[in-house]
GROMACS .gro file of C-alpha atoms in nm:
model
  364
    1MET     CA    1  -0.615  -0.438   4.176
    2GLU     CA    2  -0.543  -0.768   4.349
    3THR     CA    3  -0.276  -0.968   4.172
    4MET     CA    4  -0.343  -1.307   4.013
    5ARG     CA    5  -0.146  -1.628   3.972
    6ILE     CA    6  -0.153  -1.680   3.595
    7VAL     CA    7  -0.031  -1.982   3.399
    8GLU     CA    8   0.031  -1.972   3.024
    9ALA     CA    9   0.029  -2.331   2.893
   10ASN     CA   10   0.148  -2.458   2.557
   11PRO     CA   11   0.349  -2.760   2.439
   12PHE     CA   12   0.604  -2.526   2.281
   13PHE     CA   13   0.784  -2.218   2.405
   14TYR     CA   14   1.120  -2.045   2.364
   15PRO     CA   15   1.368  -2.143   2.229
   16PHE     CA   16   1.106  -2.276   1.986
   17LEU     CA   17   0.996  -1.968   1.791
   18GLY     CA   18   0.653  -1.897   1.646
   19GLY     CA   19   0.360  -1.660   1.663
   20ILE     CA   20   0.194  -1.841   1.956
   21GLU     CA   21   0.516  -1.847   2.154
   22HIS     CA   22   0.578  -1.478   2.086
   23ARG     CA   23   0.231  -1.383   2.209
   24MET     CA   24   0.278  -1.596   2.522
   25HIS     CA   25   0.607  -1.422   2.593
   26MET     CA   26   0.454  -1.078   2.550
   27THR     CA   27   0.151  -1.142   2.771
   28SER     CA   28   0.364  -1.313   3.037
   29LYS     CA   29   0.615  -1.030   3.040
   30LEU     CA   30   0.348  -0.760   3.058
   31PHE     CA   31   0.144  -0.939   3.325
   32ALA     CA   32   0.460  -0.981   3.535
   33ALA     CA   33   0.533  -0.609   3.496
   34ARG     CA   34   0.183  -0.538   3.629
   35GLY     CA   35   0.262  -0.735   3.945
   36HIS     CA   36   0.104  -1.071   3.864
   37ASP     CA   37   0.269  -1.407   3.939
   38VAL     CA   38   0.318  -1.563   3.594
   39THR     CA   39   0.436  -1.913   3.501
   40VAL     CA   40   0.473  -2.063   3.155
   41LEU     CA   41   0.402  -2.438   3.155
   42THR     CA   42   0.551  -2.615   2.854
   43SER     CA   43   0.720  -2.932   2.734
   44ARG     CA   44   1.088  -2.981   2.795
   45LEU     CA   45   1.288  -2.938   2.477
   46PRO     CA   46   1.628  -3.109   2.462
   47GLY     CA   47   1.892  -2.897   2.631
   48THR     CA   48   1.650  -2.686   2.838
   49PRO     CA   49   1.625  -2.685   3.220
   50GLU     CA   50   1.324  -2.814   3.413
   51GLU     CA   51   1.266  -2.468   3.558
   52GLU     CA   52   1.405  -2.123   3.504
   53GLU     CA   53   1.339  -1.766   3.608
   54THR     CA   54   1.348  -1.530   3.313
   55GLU     CA   55   1.481  -1.176   3.305
   56TYR     CA   56   1.127  -1.064   3.218
   57GLY     CA   57   0.978  -1.150   3.556
   58TYR     CA   58   0.802  -1.478   3.473
   59ARG     CA   59   0.899  -1.838   3.541
   60ILE     CA   60   0.913  -2.132   3.298
   61VAL     CA   61   0.827  -2.486   3.415
   62ARG     CA   62   0.891  -2.772   3.171
   63VAL     CA   63   0.744  -3.122   3.194
   64PRO     CA   64   0.914  -3.442   3.068
   65SER     CA   65   0.848  -3.480   2.695
   66ARG     CA   66   0.933  -3.676   2.383
   67PHE     CA   67   0.936  -3.523   2.037
   68ILE     CA   68   0.871  -3.692   1.703
   69ASN     CA   69   0.990  -3.478   1.412
   70ILE     CA   70   0.730  -3.565   1.149
   71TYR     CA   71   0.620  -3.206   1.092
   72ASN     CA   72   0.701  -2.851   1.196
   73PRO     CA   73   0.621  -2.808   1.482
   74PRO     CA   74   0.703  -3.167   1.584
   75TYR     CA   75   0.458  -3.405   1.750
   76VAL     CA   76   0.509  -3.393   2.125
   77ILE     CA   77   0.417  -3.641   2.401
   78SER     CA   78   0.440  -3.498   2.753
   79LYS     CA   79   0.399  -3.642   3.102
   80LYS     CA   80   0.272  -3.497   3.431
   81VAL     CA   81   0.095  -3.201   3.272
   82LEU     CA   82  -0.212  -3.217   3.498
   83GLU     CA   83  -0.009  -3.305   3.806
   84THR     CA   84   0.224  -3.010   3.747
   85LEU     CA   85  -0.063  -2.776   3.665
   86ASN     CA   86  -0.247  -2.862   3.987
   87GLY     CA   87   0.073  -2.798   4.182
   88LEU     CA   88   0.102  -2.445   4.042
   89ASP     CA   89  -0.226  -2.347   4.215
   90ALA     CA   90  -0.318  -2.091   3.948
   91ASP     CA   91  -0.606  -1.848   3.968
   92ILE     CA   92  -0.644  -1.884   3.592
   93VAL     CA   93  -0.478  -2.081   3.312
   94ASN     CA   94  -0.459  -1.983   2.947
   95TYR     CA   95  -0.403  -2.268   2.698
   96ASN     CA   96  -0.296  -2.205   2.337
   97TYR     CA   97  -0.289  -2.531   2.137
   98ARG     CA   98  -0.503  -2.821   2.012
   99TRP     CA   99  -0.270  -3.069   1.841
  100ALA     CA  100  -0.093  -3.227   2.140
  101PRO     CA  101  -0.314  -3.500   2.295
  102SER     CA  102  -0.115  -3.526   2.619
  103PHE     CA  103  -0.150  -3.152   2.687
  104ASP     CA  104  -0.502  -3.132   2.539
  105GLY     CA  105  -0.638  -3.414   2.754
  106ASP     CA  106  -0.488  -3.294   3.081
  107MET     CA  107  -0.604  -2.937   3.014
  108ALA     CA  108  -0.959  -3.062   2.953
  109ARG     CA  109  -0.948  -3.249   3.284
  110TYR     CA  110  -0.812  -2.951   3.474
  111ALA     CA  111  -1.084  -2.835   3.716
  112GLY     CA  112  -0.965  -2.478   3.774
  113ARG     CA  113  -1.055  -2.159   3.587
  114LYS     CA  114  -0.920  -2.166   3.234
  115VAL     CA  115  -0.924  -1.980   2.903
  116PHE     CA  116  -0.844  -2.109   2.556
  117THR     CA  117  -0.676  -1.873   2.308
  118TYR     CA  118  -0.765  -1.962   1.948
  119HIS     CA  119  -0.479  -1.865   1.716
  120ASN     CA  120  -0.576  -2.036   1.388
  121MET     CA  121  -0.872  -2.109   1.168
  122TRP     CA  122  -1.081  -2.423   1.229
  123GLY     CA  123  -0.960  -2.705   1.005
  124GLU     CA  124  -0.663  -2.503   0.885
  125GLY     CA  125  -0.442  -2.686   0.638
  126VAL     CA  126  -0.415  -2.806   0.279
  127GLY     CA  127  -0.448  -3.156   0.135
  128ILE     CA  128  -0.426  -3.440   0.383
  129THR     CA  129  -0.309  -3.196   0.652
  130GLY     CA  130  -0.630  -2.997   0.614
  131ARG     CA  131  -0.847  -3.309   0.641
  132ILE     CA  132  -0.663  -3.422   0.953
  133SER     CA  133  -0.693  -3.072   1.100
  134GLU     CA  134  -1.070  -3.066   1.035
  135ILE     CA  135  -1.112  -3.403   1.205
  136ASN     CA  136  -0.898  -3.291   1.498
  137ASP     CA  137  -1.093  -2.967   1.546
  138ASN     CA  138  -1.428  -3.143   1.526
  139ARG     CA  139  -1.312  -3.387   1.793
  140TYR     CA  140  -1.164  -3.102   1.999
  141ARG     CA  141  -1.500  -2.924   2.023
  142LYS     CA  142  -1.596  -3.120   2.337
  143LYS     CA  143  -1.269  -3.023   2.508
  144LEU     CA  144  -1.311  -2.662   2.397
  145MET     CA  145  -1.645  -2.641   2.577
  146THR     CA  146  -1.475  -2.727   2.908
  147TYR     CA  147  -1.317  -2.380   2.911
  148ASP     CA  148  -1.469  -2.081   3.088
  149HIS     CA  149  -1.398  -1.852   2.796
  150ILE     CA  150  -1.229  -1.836   2.454
  151VAL     CA  151  -0.999  -1.561   2.330
  152ALA     CA  152  -0.986  -1.520   1.951
  153ILE     CA  153  -0.694  -1.328   1.804
  154THR     CA  154  -0.905  -1.173   1.525
  155ASP     CA  155  -1.267  -1.097   1.441
  156CYS     CA  156  -1.238  -1.352   1.163
  157VAL     CA  157  -1.139  -1.630   1.403
  158ARG     CA  158  -1.429  -1.536   1.632
  159ASP     CA  159  -1.680  -1.535   1.345
  160ASP     CA  160  -1.553  -1.873   1.225
  161LEU     CA  161  -1.600  -2.022   1.572
  162VAL     CA  162  -1.953  -1.881   1.592
  163ARG     CA  163  -2.034  -2.039   1.253
  164ARG     CA  164  -1.915  -2.369   1.404
  165GLY     CA  165  -2.167  -2.340   1.685
  166ILE     CA  166  -1.953  -2.189   1.962
  167PRO     CA  167  -2.164  -1.934   2.159
  168GLN     CA  168  -2.062  -1.578   2.072
  169ASP     CA  169  -2.089  -1.462   2.433
  170MET     CA  170  -1.821  -1.717   2.518
  171ILE     CA  171  -1.565  -1.543   2.290
  172THR     CA  172  -1.363  -1.222   2.328
  173VAL     CA  173  -1.135  -1.083   2.056
  174ILE     CA  174  -0.791  -0.972   2.180
  175SER     CA  175  -0.557  -0.889   1.893
  176ASN     CA  176  -0.187  -0.942   1.847
  177CYS     CA  177   0.020  -0.626   1.876
  178LEU     CA  178   0.378  -0.503   1.866
  179GLU     CA  179   0.543  -0.383   2.186
  180THR     CA  180   0.781  -0.145   2.010
  181PHE     CA  181   0.804   0.002   1.664
  182PRO     CA  182   1.120   0.012   1.451
  183GLU     CA  183   1.303   0.316   1.329
  184LEU     CA  184   1.207   0.382   0.969
  185SER     CA  185   1.466   0.407   0.694
  186ASP     CA  186   1.463   0.589   0.362
  187GLU     CA  187   1.683   0.316   0.214
  188GLU     CA  188   1.499   0.090  -0.031
  189GLY     CA  189   1.645  -0.218  -0.195
  190GLU     CA  190   1.555  -0.365  -0.530
  191PHE     CA  191   1.369  -0.669  -0.402
  192ILE     CA  192   1.034  -0.784  -0.264
  193LEU     CA  193   1.012  -1.004   0.044
  194ASN     CA  194   0.833  -1.310   0.176
  195LEU     CA  195   0.916  -1.427   0.527
  196GLY     CA  196   0.763  -1.695   0.747
  197ARG     CA  197   0.732  -2.065   0.816
  198MET     CA  198   0.737  -2.270   0.496
  199VAL     CA  199   0.419  -2.476   0.523
  200GLY     CA  200   0.143  -2.560   0.276
  201THR     CA  201  -0.102  -2.304   0.418
  202LYS     CA  202   0.128  -2.017   0.315
  203GLY     CA  203   0.062  -2.070  -0.059
  204LEU     CA  204   0.430  -2.038  -0.149
  205ASP     CA  205   0.408  -2.259  -0.458
  206TYR     CA  206   0.164  -2.005  -0.610
  207LEU     CA  207   0.413  -1.728  -0.536
  208VAL     CA  208   0.690  -1.918  -0.716
  209GLU     CA  209   0.461  -1.975  -1.014
  210ALA     CA  210   0.369  -1.605  -1.014
  211MET     CA  211   0.736  -1.507  -1.030
  212ARG     CA  212   0.759  -1.664  -1.378
  213ASP     CA  213   0.578  -1.348  -1.495
  214VAL     CA  214   0.756  -1.100  -1.268
  215ASP     CA  215   1.094  -0.963  -1.376
  216TYR     CA  216   1.212  -0.869  -1.029
  217LYS     CA  217   1.400  -1.018  -0.735
  218LEU     CA  218   1.215  -1.203  -0.460
  219ILE     CA  219   1.384  -1.297  -0.133
  220MET     CA  220   1.216  -1.580   0.060
  221CYS     CA  221   1.311  -1.639   0.424
  222GLY     CA  222   1.205  -1.919   0.654
  223LYS     CA  223   1.220  -2.293   0.707
  224GLY     CA  224   0.964  -2.570   0.721
  225PRO     CA  225   0.835  -2.890   0.562
  226GLU     CA  226   0.775  -2.715   0.227
  227SER     CA  227   1.133  -2.587   0.192
  228LYS     CA  228   1.257  -2.867  -0.033
  229HIS     CA  229   0.944  -2.856  -0.250
  230ILE     CA  230   0.978  -2.480  -0.301
  231SER     CA  231   1.347  -2.515  -0.385
  232LYS     CA  232   1.267  -2.782  -0.646
  233LEU     CA  233   0.991  -2.566  -0.794
  234ILE     CA  234   1.232  -2.274  -0.833
  235ARG     CA  235   1.476  -2.498  -1.022
  236LYS     CA  236   1.195  -2.647  -1.231
  237TYR     CA  237   1.094  -2.303  -1.360
  238GLY     CA  238   1.453  -2.181  -1.394
  239LEU     CA  239   1.401  -1.898  -1.147
  240GLU     CA  240   1.727  -1.931  -0.954
  241ASP     CA  241   1.839  -1.585  -1.073
  242ARG     CA  242   1.508  -1.429  -0.966
  243ILE     CA  243   1.423  -1.601  -0.637
  244GLU     CA  244   1.669  -1.626  -0.349
  245MET     CA  245   1.592  -1.863  -0.062
  246ARG     CA  246   1.768  -1.745   0.253
  247GLY     CA  247   1.631  -2.005   0.495
  248TRP     CA  248   1.630  -1.902   0.860
  249VAL     CA  249   1.765  -1.550   0.918
  250SER     CA  250   1.874  -1.375   1.236
  251ASP     CA  251   1.661  -1.103   1.393
  252GLU     CA  252   1.912  -0.845   1.272
  253GLU     CA  253   1.893  -0.970   0.914
  254LYS     CA  254   1.514  -0.991   0.929
  255GLU     CA  255   1.494  -0.631   1.044
  256ARG     CA  256   1.726  -0.519   0.763
  257LEU     CA  257   1.521  -0.703   0.500
  258MET     CA  258   1.190  -0.573   0.639
  259SER     CA  259   1.327  -0.222   0.647
  260THR     CA  260   1.460  -0.215   0.291
  261CYS     CA  261   1.226  -0.435   0.086
  262LYS     CA  262   1.005  -0.272  -0.179
  263PHE     CA  263   0.701  -0.442  -0.030
  264PHE     CA  264   0.593  -0.765   0.140
  265VAL     CA  265   0.410  -1.058  -0.024
  266MET     CA  266   0.178  -1.304   0.158
  267PRO     CA  267   0.006  -1.553  -0.078
  268SER     CA  268  -0.157  -1.743   0.212
  269ILE     CA  269  -0.432  -2.001   0.169
  270TYR     CA  270  -0.515  -1.972   0.543
  271GLU     CA  271  -0.405  -1.683   0.765
  272ALA     CA  272  -0.574  -1.596   1.092
  273TYR     CA  273  -0.346  -1.292   1.106
  274GLY     CA  274   0.025  -1.362   1.070
  275LEU     CA  275   0.291  -1.200   1.285
  276ALA     CA  276   0.495  -1.130   0.973
  277ALA     CA  277   0.216  -0.908   0.838
  278LEU     CA  278   0.215  -0.707   1.160
  279GLU     CA  279   0.592  -0.665   1.145
  280ALA     CA  280   0.585  -0.562   0.778
  281LEU     CA  281   0.322  -0.296   0.852
  282SER     CA  282   0.539  -0.157   1.132
  283TYR     CA  283   0.810  -0.080   0.875
  284GLY     CA  284   0.557   0.104   0.661
  285LYS     CA  285   0.556  -0.169   0.399
  286PRO     CA  286   0.259  -0.235   0.171
  287ILE     CA  287   0.147  -0.597   0.159
  288VAL     CA  288   0.037  -0.787  -0.149
  289CYS     CA  289  -0.174  -1.059   0.006
  290THR     CA  290  -0.470  -1.288  -0.044
  291ASP     CA  291  -0.817  -1.190   0.073
  292VAL     CA  292  -0.847  -1.487   0.310
  293ASP     CA  293  -0.950  -1.521   0.673
  294GLY     CA  294  -0.815  -1.246   0.896
  295LEU     CA  295  -0.584  -1.071   0.649
  296PRO     CA  296  -0.827  -0.812   0.503
  297GLY     CA  297  -0.961  -0.723   0.847
  298ASN     CA  298  -0.613  -0.666   0.990
  299VAL     CA  299  -0.401  -0.544   0.699
  300LYS     CA  300  -0.697  -0.324   0.603
  301HIS     CA  301  -0.619  -0.036   0.364
  302ALA     CA  302  -0.246  -0.117   0.358
  303GLY     CA  303  -0.302  -0.423   0.138
  304TYR     CA  304  -0.327  -0.501  -0.232
  305TYR     CA  305  -0.556  -0.804  -0.236
  306VAL     CA  306  -0.577  -1.105  -0.467
  307LYS     CA  307  -0.768  -1.432  -0.460
  308PRO     CA  308  -0.592  -1.732  -0.304
  309LYS     CA  309  -0.436  -1.998  -0.528
  310ASP     CA  310  -0.428  -1.752  -0.820
  311SER     CA  311  -0.071  -1.724  -0.945
  312VAL     CA  312  -0.177  -1.516  -1.248
  313GLY     CA  313  -0.360  -1.261  -1.032
  314LEU     CA  314  -0.071  -1.257  -0.786
  315ALA     CA  315   0.179  -1.181  -1.064
  316ALA     CA  316  -0.043  -0.899  -1.193
  317ALA     CA  317  -0.072  -0.745  -0.845
  318ILE     CA  318   0.305  -0.759  -0.788
  319ASN     CA  319   0.374  -0.601  -1.128
  320ASP     CA  320   0.109  -0.333  -1.072
  321LEU     CA  321   0.256  -0.229  -0.739
  322LEU     CA  322   0.613  -0.237  -0.871
  323SER     CA  323   0.516   0.005  -1.147
  324ASP     CA  324   0.307   0.244  -0.936
  325ASP     CA  325   0.523   0.456  -0.703
  326ASP     CA  326   0.230   0.671  -0.590
  327ARG     CA  327   0.020   0.373  -0.485
  328ARG     CA  328   0.310   0.220  -0.295
  329ALA     CA  329   0.361   0.549  -0.111
  330THR     CA  330  -0.008   0.566  -0.020
  331LEU     CA  331  -0.015   0.206   0.103
  332SER     CA  332   0.303   0.270   0.300
  333ARG     CA  333   0.139   0.560   0.487
  334ASN     CA  334  -0.167   0.343   0.544
  335ALA     CA  335   0.049   0.064   0.688
  336LEU     CA  336   0.177   0.290   0.965
  337GLU     CA  337  -0.178   0.400   1.046
  338VAL     CA  338  -0.303   0.042   1.069
  339VAL     CA  339  -0.023  -0.094   1.287
  340HIS     CA  340  -0.068   0.179   1.548
  341GLU     CA  341  -0.441   0.112   1.594
  342PHE     CA  342  -0.375  -0.147   1.866
  343THR     CA  343  -0.103  -0.152   2.129
  344TRP     CA  344  -0.012  -0.413   2.389
  345ASP     CA  345  -0.084  -0.157   2.659
  346ASP     CA  346  -0.449  -0.159   2.550
  347GLN     CA  347  -0.469  -0.531   2.489
  348ILE     CA  348  -0.303  -0.645   2.813
  349LYS     CA  349  -0.551  -0.432   3.009
  350LYS     CA  350  -0.835  -0.596   2.816
  351THR     CA  351  -0.691  -0.941   2.889
  352GLU     CA  352  -0.642  -0.858   3.256
  353SER     CA  353  -1.002  -0.738   3.285
  354LEU     CA  354  -1.127  -1.059   3.122
  355TYR     CA  355  -0.920  -1.281   3.351
  356ARG     CA  356  -1.030  -1.088   3.656
  357SER     CA  357  -1.398  -1.127   3.565
  358ILE     CA  358  -1.353  -1.504   3.527
  359VAL     CA  359  -1.160  -1.538   3.853
  360ASP     CA  360  -1.412  -1.325   4.043
  361SER     CA  361  -1.703  -1.525   3.905
  362ASP     CA  362  -1.566  -1.827   4.091
  363SER     CA  363  -1.642  -1.655   4.422
  364ASP     CA  364  -1.994  -1.535   4.331
   0.00000   0.00000   0.00000
């Protein structure tokens, strides 16, 4: 197959860490391994070079940018996005974001072949953040329709877009996957685990409230704008001896916690999928989670489901699973079945085929 010049565009990339950035890294690495010329176009974080060649076979190009830390991720203003993009002479560009006007506007004006990957639910957020997100997505619709195609990371995201009036034949579902799977351990600690970015959509305040009725240790890992609020809530309920906040943890520590936790808890209010869920499944861990958005369709029969914003139901589910060894063992076996249903080998071929069809249509 003839190789392509592919650009992955996003305002954020490594060393900024997140689910979008991880997926970009994986697709870029795998496309490069298949012989394609791959460039990641992103904003220039402080302390990063303008350009670099990675050990994974793809290049990173960073445009001049300014960051305003009012949220996580921060607000970013970038220059020369369109100019740089045109200079890369790509066969196809994949864009991954919709909350950075400087990137969004230049991507909409870009005249070449382009795909938009939709990673989150439309209007995702709680409180004022949710209202702003809904307004932003409604306004973004016009820009979205400038793309040749849309990739949705789950069936749920696709169905939500169709409900919003986006043509179904314009959307292809290409799931997140793991490249490798960890070695499994028989060691099991006496704790349950929550790990991820601490933002309002994760429903962490309901988890803290639920722990008032759970006599067991919970370890919470991650950072974000909700960190201080969650810490105050733990003190308010006197749960310091029951809930341990670890903040950011290294990859090695994350792997150890994933490997040895009793099970994983995701009380999300919105969740298109969640990389943490995928990682937990790979360790054979059951997941107590809410039945929102993409979680039921992806966690499948490895989950114990509760309604969102229901701390009483969440506490009951946690206690039920703690007391039922047989059910935990069954869900653990199910987790390993679910996580092996999709591999990046399958999904990168699907992505490559989609890109090729779009590029070839330009010459019809």
